[in-house]
Each structure stands twice: as C-alpha cells, then as structure tokens.
C-alpha cells in the first residue's frame, strides 16, 4: 500500500466519529438527490406507461340526453373518427345499511366488459358485473372498506335495493377519493335499467380520432357536437385526453419541480458540511503537513492524500445512500401512484437518478474540498510548523474582544469560555451557521408556504356565500327548484343559476379552454353576492347590468392572448350563438377535476341569447348552520327531496362548501407532507453538521480540557461548557434565520403559487413557526452536543498532556 493510502486509511480508521459524520452528511444529500429525482422520473414514467397501457380514448363525451346505437353509428361514420365505444355513467346515492346516511355515488356501465375498445377497465378480483351482482371500484373498496360478497343499498327509482358486490375493478380515469372522487360501482345493462336508464340507451361516448393531434381532436369534438345537436342531443362535457400523457401530469408538475429544487438544496448543505470537515482536518493536521513538506512531499502529494480521503467518504456514502434512495424512490412512487389507481409492483429504478447520485457522492464533495485542501497544501513548512490552527489568534480582533466582554458580563466562567470558543474558529462557525440557517429558513418557508396556501384557500372559500351547491343533470324550472328548497327547514336562502355548454370563438377561430373540457356560459344575478370570484384584471359584473358582457377565466385569457375589451363568440349549438364583450378575468383557486370552463354573464343576457327563461341548472343554498355535519345532513335531505320530485342531481359537481374545503386541502396535502419531510431532513443534516463541528472542537481542545481538569474542573462543568457552545450556535442560527426567512418567504410563496395554482398566493407569514423553530433548533443543538460533550468529559489529564 502506498504512503497516500496508508495515511488515508489511518485517518479514516482512527477518527471514526469524524468519518461517520462526514459520510453521513454526504449520504444525506446523495439520498435526497436519488430518492427525489428517482421518484419524479418513475412517477412521470409510471403514470404515462399506465395511461398508454389502457388504450386511452381521445375524446370522452358526456351527454345530457341518452342516445341509441343508431345515433352512435352516425358519429362513428364522421370523417376522422376511428371508432366509438358506448357506455353509461350515472349519479346516484348509496349506503351500507338502512340506518346509514346516503352518500353520493357513481355507477358505470360498459356495453361489453369482455371486449373493451378504449379506457380499459381491469378486473382485479372476482367477476365482471352481471344482472343483480355489481362490482366495486378498487379505490372505492379500499376507501369505503367494501369487499367482495358485501351488499350495498342503491337509491333506485321507486325503491331502494340491496346489490351484492361480486368483483373489484380498476377504473383508469376516476378522481381519487382523497381528491374528492365519489364512490364508484359497476353494473351491466340490466342493472342500469333498474336505475332508470333503458337497455340500449347510452350517456357517454369514448372516441379515438385519426390522425391524432390536439387541434384536430378539438375540431372533431365540435363536429360531433354539431352532429348530435341535429338530433337534439346536448353535450354536457368533452374531456380531451392526450394519448401519451396521463391526465394528472399537470397536477403533479408543480410539486415535482419544488421537490427537485429542495433536493439540490439538501445536496448543497451536505457539501457545506464537507467543506467544514475538511477545513477542520487541515486545521488539526497543519503540523503533519509541515512534516510531510519537510521530508520532500509537495503540494500535489498533499492534495492527493486529502482528496483521496474525500473520495473514500463519498464512496462509502454512495454505498449507503444508493440502495436506500432506490428503495425509497420506488416505495414513494408506488404510494403516490396508488392515489391515481395505478399498480406499481415490480421493483424499478431510475438510471438518471443513479447517475446523479454518483456525481453527488463523488464529484460534488471533491469540488467542495478543493478550496480547503488547496489552501492547506499551499502552506509553507514554516507556516505549517508554527501555526496553531485557525483561530489560534482569538482575542486580538475587535469582534473577539466584544465577545469576551459580553461573556464576562452576562455569563459564568465556563459559559463565557463556551461563547468565546464558538467564535474561535470563525470559518467553521460560518459553515455550520450556513447549514443550520439554511435548515431553519427552509423550515420557516415551508411553514409559511403552508400558511399562505391555507390563507389563500380560506379566502377563496370566503368568496362563496353559500353552504351547499347542487347541480342538476339538466335544467329545471327555477321557480319550482327554489320553492322546494325553501320548504326545507334550515334553508335560509336559495338562488338558482342557469348554464349552457358551448364553444368559444374569436374572429372565427376556436378559443382554447382550460383543460380542454369545454366552456359553460352561466347566467347569474349580477346584484347577488352569493359568489364573487377573485378578479385578476378588469371588473366583475355590475348590478343591473343586462348587456352581453362576460367575465372569463384568467387561464382562458392567457392561453389565447385575450385582453379586457375583446369580443368572443359563444356557440351554444342548437341554441344559436352570441357575441360577448370581455369585461374581466377571474381566477378559480380550486376547481373540480372534471368541469367545464365557466364564463359568467348577466342572467338577462343569457336568457336573451338562449331564449330559455326561468331555467335552473344549479341551486346555491345558504344554511342556517354552516358546520360540516349540519350542511352534509341538509344536503342529503335536499337531494332526497329533489330526487323524489323527479329532479335529478349530478353528484360530480354537487358538494357542500365544507366538502369543497376538504377537497381543496387534499389537493395540497401530499406536497405539504413531502415539504415537511424535507425540512426535517434538513434539520437532521444541520444537527449532524453541528455535531461534527463540536466533535472536532473537542479534539482540538484536548490540551485545554486537560488544563481545566488539572485546575479542578469537574465533568459536569466541562460537559456544560460544550453543550452551551452547541446551544449558543443553535440560538445564533435562529437569530439569523428569522429575518432571512421573512425576506425570502414572500417571493418564494409567490413563485410557488404561480407553480402550484398559477396565481399569487395570499401571503401569510407563519409567526407561530418562528417560536416552533426556536424550540426545534435548541433541541437539535442539545442532542447534537451530547456526544461531543460526553467525549470531552472522558479525556484525562494524562491523555491531554500526551496529545500532539
């Protein structure tokens, strides 16, 4: 073995604590890089792979009225349409037993479960639905605790009937229960007929077109709408699906970007700890550097010795972090994909993430170590042999003297020494503070981001001055809808809106709507304050306004370069078309996963455009008690009343405001949990950095400890001195963190808002988190100080005097 490796192995083996902390710090950053980048790549790849495997339709068309096979055949014969598959989807209610509350549910029917064309549903267990035996969606089974053989009660016309569950099915395109998706069940045509839809009638079309392109898909959707309109069939919504990309990619893109950024920050803090460690090693071994130079060793030899040690740190860290990162990335991917009903069972890994981990473990630490190693290796023999290390001249600068005076005035002697020792190695102090301050700033930013999201969501919900929203499957007479609502105890006010779906055009060209789900023109009372969205430009509708003015979404405006004052044409199919002047843009902070793009206009103008007066597509209810249990019970009672009077409710878009609140928070819960996890990792890394700094300090002060023992210092005093130094470093980092976090939190919240919800968050600095971080950083400091402080108490006078 060469001289280089003899020294490398000696340093590694005889300084196990330092080796452990260096390896751990590198491994933490490498693990963050591997697990997060691996998770992101597998998540995106797994989603798209699962999406492509089920032969996704290009157009999922939900109808307002049922059609028969002959009508569907006419759609299939349109130019550019490859094939049409028929199925049914209905909204109803279900419960487990007679005494349970009714819950909204969705029932799906395929024309032929054994020979599906598009959006393949997969039988996971049991059998396909047949006759009186239904099947349950796999996610519904898990969320509701339903198993094969269980019975449920479905709300059927004329009676409630028990239905046995005979299978579990994976539906690739349903909203997860965590994101507000309704329980989903499957029946055949016989079962659907019992729900009131005759056999041979269908409410949904799955369509593929050729050749596929996004623009051509939109053109064909318009052609299909026109074809159906000739037969008085209205279209409720058109859901466009990219054949290569999963529908939830946009939902996760903002979150994955944030995670990548935080992974890089975690690696940066690990690299800072490498700089700290190598600076301390060089400081401790300056006399050895002098000896090596005195016997002929040059700068190149010294750099190879110390950089080889760093490379070994990195290799050991890679051996630890690589498999751990792969396992966590796979497990995290499987966990997240399960939310979207995707099986991810065969262990996989990301080659790109592995490459990033190798670079993070080897290249990053080596680059970080070059500066302290180069500085140490560049010392002359005289400098190396004469130096007492960095900080050996403590007490000569104004800062040092100020620190000494402060300690003497306010602290007892051991703690005054601890304060002075903290500033003795200013370079090491700076690097340790960088790590702790970064961890604290990240923690406060995450907590502030959470508070800002909460504030934004609460402000959005406060704009909704209603407690229950009930959407109907088709328009009904408004007077009757309001009268029925007002007869229900607990209803304070009921207001109806009329809406109709359409295609938006500007100067003869189709306007792109958000998500491609179609646009919906809402006629509302401009004087009402039941709902006023966040206006980002222009104005909201004014009381008494009756002209053709409209407020559209900011996304629609951005997609199509629309400005306030532009004129758009809304083609309402069989109801004709009308021009509308855009007077404002609004931003919907939270929207349903599958809804059309609302356009708000005065009710009188919509009546004039559609020639449909006194019609109601939905009713907004203000309850006398807005608590969740009360509004849920009232909503259930209203649904039962309406259904009893043959007014059919659409459970896709009918919710209480408290359910909207829960849905909104669920959308961001996964991200916030991950952010908090990363903030925790940063706190651990900061604690390891502080532990490493104090451990090296103990080694450097071996002689001082011996002197203190020789003059009678007891173990508790020595231990308290080092623990006080750790606590002072933690408190000092907190003092730096708070103003830094306050400065950077707002721009970060703005940026995250643009990434996550495409608008600026309503900023709310989390002052409670400031106190919480103080407690956390003190605990981290105490825990990180225990081992170094305990080690200091074990140094005897003889050992200290023998130390060289």
mmCIF file of N, CA, C and O in Angstrom, residues 384-423:
data_model
loop_
_atom_site.group_PDB
_atom_site.id
_atom_site.type_symbol
_atom_site.label_atom_id
_atom_site.label_comp_id
_atom_site.label_asym_id
_atom_site.label_seq_id
_atom_site.Cartn_x
_atom_site.Cartn_y
_atom_site.Cartn_z
ATOM 1 N N UNK A 384 3.319 25.973 8.394
ATOM 2 C CA UNK A 384 2.670 24.773 8.902
ATOM 3 C C UNK A 384 3.190 24.391 10.274
ATOM 4 O O UNK A 384 2.429 24.020 11.176
ATOM 5 N N UNK A 385 4.507 24.478 10.484
ATOM 6 C CA UNK A 385 5.088 24.057 11.760
ATOM 7 C C UNK A 385 4.798 25.073 12.859
ATOM 8 O O UNK A 385 4.751 24.724 14.039
ATOM 9 N N UNK A 386 4.611 26.354 12.497
ATOM 10 C CA UNK A 386 4.429 27.392 13.509
ATOM 11 C C UNK A 386 2.974 27.642 13.853
ATOM 12 O O UNK A 386 2.675 28.215 14.893
ATOM 13 N N UNK A 387 2.056 27.216 12.992
ATOM 14 C CA UNK A 387 0.663 27.591 13.205
ATOM 15 C C UNK A 387 0.024 26.831 14.361
ATOM 16 O O UNK A 387 0.396 25.695 14.655
ATOM 17 N N UNK A 388 -0.909 27.459 14.972
ATOM 18 C CA UNK A 388 -1.729 26.816 15.996
ATOM 19 C C UNK A 388 -3.136 26.520 15.446
ATOM 20 O O UNK A 388 -4.037 26.172 16.188
ATOM 21 N N UNK A 389 -3.294 26.685 14.152
ATOM 22 C CA UNK A 389 -4.604 26.436 13.534
ATOM 23 C C UNK A 389 -5.420 27.700 13.434
ATOM 24 O O UNK A 389 -5.099 28.723 14.014
ATOM 25 N N UNK A 390 -6.479 27.625 12.660
ATOM 26 C CA UNK A 390 -7.377 28.767 12.514
ATOM 27 C C UNK A 390 -7.966 29.120 13.859
ATOM 28 O O UNK A 390 -8.435 28.263 14.595
ATOM 29 N N UNK A 391 -7.928 30.366 14.183
ATOM 30 C CA UNK A 391 -8.481 30.778 15.463
ATOM 31 C C UNK A 391 -7.462 30.788 16.571
ATOM 32 O O UNK A 391 -7.766 31.104 17.710
ATOM 33 N N UNK A 392 -6.225 30.459 16.253
ATOM 34 C CA UNK A 392 -5.225 30.457 17.282
ATOM 35 C C UNK A 392 -4.925 31.834 17.795
ATOM 36 O O UNK A 392 -4.367 31.998 18.873
ATOM 37 N N UNK A 393 -5.287 32.861 17.063
ATOM 38 C CA UNK A 393 -5.055 34.237 17.491
ATOM 39 C C UNK A 393 -6.324 34.870 18.052
ATOM 40 O O UNK A 393 -6.493 36.072 18.040
ATOM 41 N N UNK A 394 -7.268 34.050 18.535
ATOM 42 C CA UNK A 394 -8.521 34.585 19.064
ATOM 43 C C UNK A 394 -8.233 35.566 20.196
ATOM 44 O O UNK A 394 -7.411 35.302 21.072
ATOM 45 N N UNK A 395 -8.931 36.692 20.184
ATOM 46 C CA UNK A 395 -8.784 37.690 21.230
ATOM 47 C C UNK A 395 -8.141 38.969 20.768
ATOM 48 O O UNK A 395 -8.116 39.957 21.506
ATOM 49 N N UNK A 396 -7.655 38.977 19.515
ATOM 50 C CA UNK A 396 -6.944 40.158 19.034
ATOM 51 C C UNK A 396 -7.837 41.104 18.231
ATOM 52 O O UNK A 396 -7.539 42.276 18.104
ATOM 53 N N UNK A 397 -8.931 40.603 17.675
ATOM 54 C CA UNK A 397 -9.794 41.471 16.872
ATOM 55 C C UNK A 397 -10.833 42.140 17.756
ATOM 56 O O UNK A 397 -11.085 41.725 18.892
ATOM 57 N N UNK A 398 -11.449 43.190 17.226
ATOM 58 C CA UNK A 398 -12.490 43.896 17.971
ATOM 59 C C UNK A 398 -13.672 42.977 18.270
ATOM 60 O O UNK A 398 -14.260 43.037 19.349
ATOM 61 N N UNK A 399 -14.027 42.129 17.277
ATOM 62 C CA UNK A 399 -15.131 41.198 17.490
ATOM 63 C C UNK A 399 -14.815 40.258 18.643
ATOM 64 O O UNK A 399 -15.678 40.011 19.510
ATOM 65 N N UNK A 400 -13.591 39.732 18.662
ATOM 66 C CA UNK A 400 -13.209 38.798 19.720
ATOM 67 C C UNK A 400 -13.299 39.466 21.087
ATOM 68 O O UNK A 400 -13.805 38.888 22.054
ATOM 69 N N UNK A 401 -12.790 40.686 21.173
ATOM 70 C CA UNK A 401 -12.810 41.381 22.461
ATOM 71 C C UNK A 401 -14.256 41.696 22.891
ATOM 72 O O UNK A 401 -14.590 41.635 24.081
ATOM 73 N N UNK A 402 -15.095 42.036 21.931
ATOM 74 C CA UNK A 402 -16.501 42.305 22.253
ATOM 75 C C UNK A 402 -17.185 41.042 22.771
ATOM 76 O O UNK A 402 -17.980 41.095 23.720
ATOM 77 N N UNK A 403 -16.868 39.904 22.136
ATOM 78 C CA UNK A 403 -17.433 38.627 22.583
ATOM 79 C C UNK A 403 -16.974 38.312 24.005
ATOM 80 O O UNK A 403 -17.756 37.868 24.857
ATOM 81 N N UNK A 404 -15.687 38.528 24.283
ATOM 82 C CA UNK A 404 -15.162 38.271 25.621
ATOM 83 C C UNK A 404 -15.850 39.153 26.671
ATOM 84 O O UNK A 404 -16.225 38.690 27.754
ATOM 85 N N UNK A 405 -16.016 40.441 26.351
ATOM 86 C CA UNK A 405 -16.664 41.342 27.307
ATOM 87 C C UNK A 405 -18.116 40.930 27.560
ATOM 88 O O UNK A 405 -18.604 40.973 28.688
ATOM 89 N N UNK A 406 -18.800 40.527 26.480
ATOM 90 C CA UNK A 406 -20.186 40.094 26.609
ATOM 91 C C UNK A 406 -20.288 38.866 27.504
ATOM 92 O O UNK A 406 -21.155 38.767 28.380
ATOM 93 N N UNK A 407 -19.387 37.903 27.293
ATOM 94 C CA UNK A 407 -19.406 36.691 28.102
ATOM 95 C C UNK A 407 -19.104 36.959 29.556
ATOM 96 O O UNK A 407 -19.754 36.405 30.460
ATOM 97 N N UNK A 408 -18.105 37.805 29.800
ATOM 98 C CA UNK A 408 -17.730 38.126 31.182
ATOM 99 C C UNK A 408 -18.857 38.838 31.920
ATOM 100 O O UNK A 408 -19.048 38.653 33.124
ATOM 101 N N UNK A 409 -19.638 39.649 31.196
ATOM 102 C CA UNK A 409 -20.666 40.457 31.836
ATOM 103 C C UNK A 409 -21.919 39.652 32.150
ATOM 104 O O UNK A 409 -22.558 39.858 33.200
ATOM 105 N N UNK A 410 -22.306 38.721 31.265
ATOM 106 C CA UNK A 410 -23.602 38.066 31.412
ATOM 107 C C UNK A 410 -23.521 36.575 31.731
ATOM 108 O O UNK A 410 -24.545 35.980 32.078
ATOM 109 N N UNK A 411 -22.346 35.947 31.597
ATOM 110 C CA UNK A 411 -22.269 34.501 31.768
ATOM 111 C C UNK A 411 -21.245 34.134 32.821
ATOM 112 O O UNK A 411 -20.288 34.884 33.071
ATOM 113 N N UNK A 412 -21.431 32.957 33.411
ATOM 114 C CA UNK A 412 -20.417 32.431 34.322
ATOM 115 C C UNK A 412 -19.207 31.996 33.516
ATOM 116 O O UNK A 412 -19.271 31.856 32.285
ATOM 117 N N UNK A 413 -18.111 31.713 34.205
ATOM 118 C CA UNK A 413 -16.835 31.453 33.519
ATOM 119 C C UNK A 413 -16.903 30.328 32.491
ATOM 120 O O UNK A 413 -16.467 30.514 31.348
ATOM 121 N N UNK A 414 -17.447 29.135 32.825
ATOM 122 C CA UNK A 414 -17.476 28.068 31.813
ATOM 123 C C UNK A 414 -18.273 28.458 30.570
ATOM 124 O O UNK A 414 -17.892 28.158 29.450
ATOM 125 N N UNK A 415 -19.404 29.151 30.798
ATOM 126 C CA UNK A 415 -20.251 29.516 29.670
ATOM 127 C C UNK A 415 -19.655 30.694 28.890
ATOM 128 O O UNK A 415 -19.849 30.809 27.674
ATOM 129 N N UNK A 416 -18.921 31.568 29.579
ATOM 130 C CA UNK A 416 -18.210 32.636 28.879
ATOM 131 C C UNK A 416 -17.139 32.045 27.974
ATOM 132 O O UNK A 416 -16.911 32.508 26.851
ATOM 133 N N UNK A 417 -16.465 30.988 28.475
ATOM 134 C CA UNK A 417 -15.476 30.290 27.640
ATOM 135 C C UNK A 417 -16.162 29.671 26.427
ATOM 136 O O UNK A 417 -15.636 29.714 25.307
ATOM 137 N N UNK A 418 -17.358 29.082 26.635
ATOM 138 C CA UNK A 418 -18.107 28.467 25.532
ATOM 139 C C UNK A 418 -18.431 29.501 24.458
ATOM 140 O O UNK A 418 -18.325 29.234 23.252
ATOM 141 N N UNK A 419 -18.825 30.711 24.896
ATOM 142 C CA UNK A 419 -19.126 31.764 23.928
ATOM 143 C C UNK A 419 -17.880 32.145 23.140
ATOM 144 O O UNK A 419 -17.935 32.305 21.912
ATOM 145 N N UNK A 420 -16.759 32.286 23.819
ATOM 146 C CA UNK A 420 -15.519 32.608 23.111
ATOM 147 C C UNK A 420 -15.089 31.499 22.174
ATOM 148 O O UNK A 420 -14.648 31.755 21.045
ATOM 149 N N UNK A 421 -15.244 30.240 22.624
ATOM 150 C CA UNK A 421 -14.866 29.114 21.766
ATOM 151 C C UNK A 421 -15.712 29.059 20.499
ATOM 152 O O UNK A 421 -15.256 28.609 19.452
ATOM 153 N N UNK A 422 -16.949 29.497 20.610
ATOM 154 C CA UNK A 422 -17.826 29.480 19.436
ATOM 155 C C UNK A 422 -17.265 30.343 18.318
ATOM 156 O O UNK A 422 -17.374 30.004 17.134
ATOM 157 N N UNK A 423 -16.624 31.480 18.672
ATOM 158 C CA UNK A 423 -16.084 32.392 17.665
ATOM 159 C C UNK A 423 -14.605 32.145 17.382
ATOM 160 O O UNK A 423 -14.008 32.848 16.586
#
